[in-house]
Amino acid sequence: MASGPIVFDEYLEYSKNFEKRHCVDLSEVALEGARARIGDHGVYHCGSFFDLEFDDDFFDCALSLHTIYHMDAGRQEIAVRKLLRVTKPGHPVIVVYTSPRTLLAKL
């Protein structure tokens, strides 16, 4: 969810053992950046994660880095539930949630 242009080299490691990396983002520019980094290893979906349809149990792993806290509070649980729904049972769903309102962000 919200893959962005995959600017950090360590983010490339996240999908190296998977056949394909599905990149979802609202921004076509961000997806073009991702395409420049991973090329044919990626499948690119432009649009809102809420509006894009993926089958249940489709992904081997789902990852959301610093995205969900940007959503309205009422939609955050919906987003996490969708990540769980589209990921195969027993497979990892990783959510990194850091709010800009935390003490750490103010230091």
Short mmCIF file of C-alpha atoms in Angstrom, two decimals:
data_model
loop_
_atom_site.label_atom_id
_atom_site.label_comp_id
_atom_site.label_asym_id
_atom_site.label_seq_id
_atom_site.Cartn_x
_atom_site.Cartn_y
_atom_site.Cartn_z
CA MET A 1 0.00 0.00 0.00
CA ALA A 2 1.41 3.41 -1.04
CA SER A 3 4.64 1.99 -2.38
CA GLY A 4 6.04 5.32 -3.46
CA PRO A 5 9.10 5.39 -5.72
CA ILE A 6 11.07 2.89 -3.55
CA VAL A 7 13.80 5.42 -2.79
CA PHE A 8 15.74 3.44 -0.17
CA ASP A 9 17.97 0.55 -1.23
CA GLU A 10 16.93 -1.49 1.81
CA TYR A 11 13.32 -1.39 0.54
CA LEU A 12 14.47 -3.38 -2.49
CA GLU A 13 15.29 -6.27 -0.17
CA TYR A 14 11.66 -6.66 0.90
CA SER A 15 10.60 -8.31 -2.34
CA LYS A 16 13.74 -10.03 -3.58
CA ASN A 17 12.44 -13.50 -2.62
CA PHE A 18 9.03 -13.00 -4.21
CA GLU A 19 8.13 -13.63 -7.84
CA LYS A 20 6.52 -10.19 -8.21
CA ARG A 21 6.18 -7.03 -6.14
CA HIS A 22 2.80 -5.33 -6.43
CA CYS A 23 3.17 -1.58 -6.02
CA VAL A 24 0.04 0.41 -5.17
CA ASP A 25 0.10 4.21 -5.09
CA LEU A 26 -2.14 7.18 -5.84
CA SER A 27 0.70 8.83 -7.74
CA GLU A 28 1.67 7.78 -11.25
CA VAL A 29 4.94 9.67 -10.72
CA ALA A 30 5.71 7.55 -7.64
CA LEU A 31 4.94 4.39 -9.58
CA GLU A 32 7.23 5.48 -12.41
CA GLY A 33 9.97 5.87 -9.81
CA ALA A 34 9.24 2.36 -8.56
CA ARG A 35 9.28 1.05 -12.13
CA ALA A 36 12.70 2.66 -12.68
CA ARG A 37 13.99 0.80 -9.61
CA ILE A 38 12.49 -2.68 -10.05
CA GLY A 39 11.31 -2.83 -13.68
CA ASP A 40 9.61 -6.08 -14.67
CA HIS A 41 9.82 -7.41 -11.11
CA GLY A 42 6.94 -5.06 -10.32
CA VAL A 43 3.22 -4.98 -11.06
CA TYR A 44 1.97 -1.40 -10.80
CA HIS A 45 -1.49 -0.32 -9.62
CA CYS A 46 -2.36 3.38 -9.70
CA GLY A 47 -5.26 4.32 -7.48
CA SER A 48 -6.58 4.28 -3.96
CA PHE A 49 -5.93 1.10 -2.02
CA PHE A 50 -9.58 1.32 -0.94
CA ASP A 51 -10.84 1.32 -4.54
CA LEU A 52 -8.55 -1.32 -6.04
CA GLU A 53 -9.90 -4.86 -5.90
CA PHE A 54 -7.69 -7.78 -5.03
CA ASP A 55 -8.92 -11.31 -4.45
CA ASP A 56 -9.01 -12.69 -0.93
CA ASP A 57 -5.79 -14.47 0.04
CA PHE A 58 -4.01 -13.04 -3.03
CA PHE A 59 -0.70 -11.85 -1.56
CA ASP A 60 2.05 -13.83 0.13
CA CYS A 61 2.92 -10.76 2.19
CA ALA A 62 1.48 -7.26 2.62
CA LEU A 63 3.46 -4.20 3.66
CA SER A 64 2.38 -0.69 4.59
CA LEU A 65 5.15 1.70 5.60
CA HIS A 66 4.15 5.00 7.20
CA THR A 67 0.87 5.21 5.31
CA ILE A 68 -2.05 4.35 7.54
CA TYR A 69 -1.58 7.21 10.01
CA HIS A 70 -2.19 9.64 7.13
CA MET A 71 -5.74 8.27 6.74
CA ASP A 72 -8.77 9.50 8.62
CA ALA A 73 -9.01 7.62 11.91
CA GLY A 74 -12.26 6.00 10.82
CA ARG A 75 -10.63 4.43 7.75
CA GLN A 76 -7.48 3.08 9.39
CA GLU A 77 -9.09 -0.10 10.69
CA ILE A 78 -10.74 -0.65 7.31
CA ALA A 79 -7.32 -0.43 5.64
CA VAL A 80 -5.75 -2.93 8.02
CA ARG A 81 -8.69 -5.31 7.62
CA LYS A 82 -8.30 -5.13 3.83
CA LEU A 83 -4.59 -5.91 4.13
CA LEU A 84 -5.49 -8.95 6.23
CA ARG A 85 -8.20 -10.04 3.77
CA VAL A 86 -6.00 -9.90 0.68
CA THR A 87 -3.05 -11.65 2.34
CA LYS A 88 -2.91 -15.44 2.56
CA PRO A 89 -3.75 -16.81 6.02
CA GLY A 90 -0.70 -17.22 8.21
CA HIS A 91 1.43 -14.98 5.99
CA PRO A 92 2.92 -11.70 7.21
CA VAL A 93 1.07 -8.40 7.20
CA ILE A 94 3.51 -5.67 8.20
CA VAL A 95 2.29 -2.22 9.17
CA VAL A 96 4.73 0.50 10.23
CA TYR A 97 2.70 3.20 11.93
CA THR A 98 4.49 6.37 12.99
CA SER A 99 2.45 9.44 13.64
CA PRO A 100 3.92 12.90 13.06
CA ARG A 101 2.34 13.83 16.39
CA THR A 102 4.53 11.48 18.46
CA LEU A 103 7.15 12.75 20.88
CA LEU A 104 9.93 11.26 18.74
CA ALA A 105 8.82 13.31 15.73
CA LYS A 106 8.97 16.50 17.79
CA LEU A 107 12.59 16.00 18.89
#
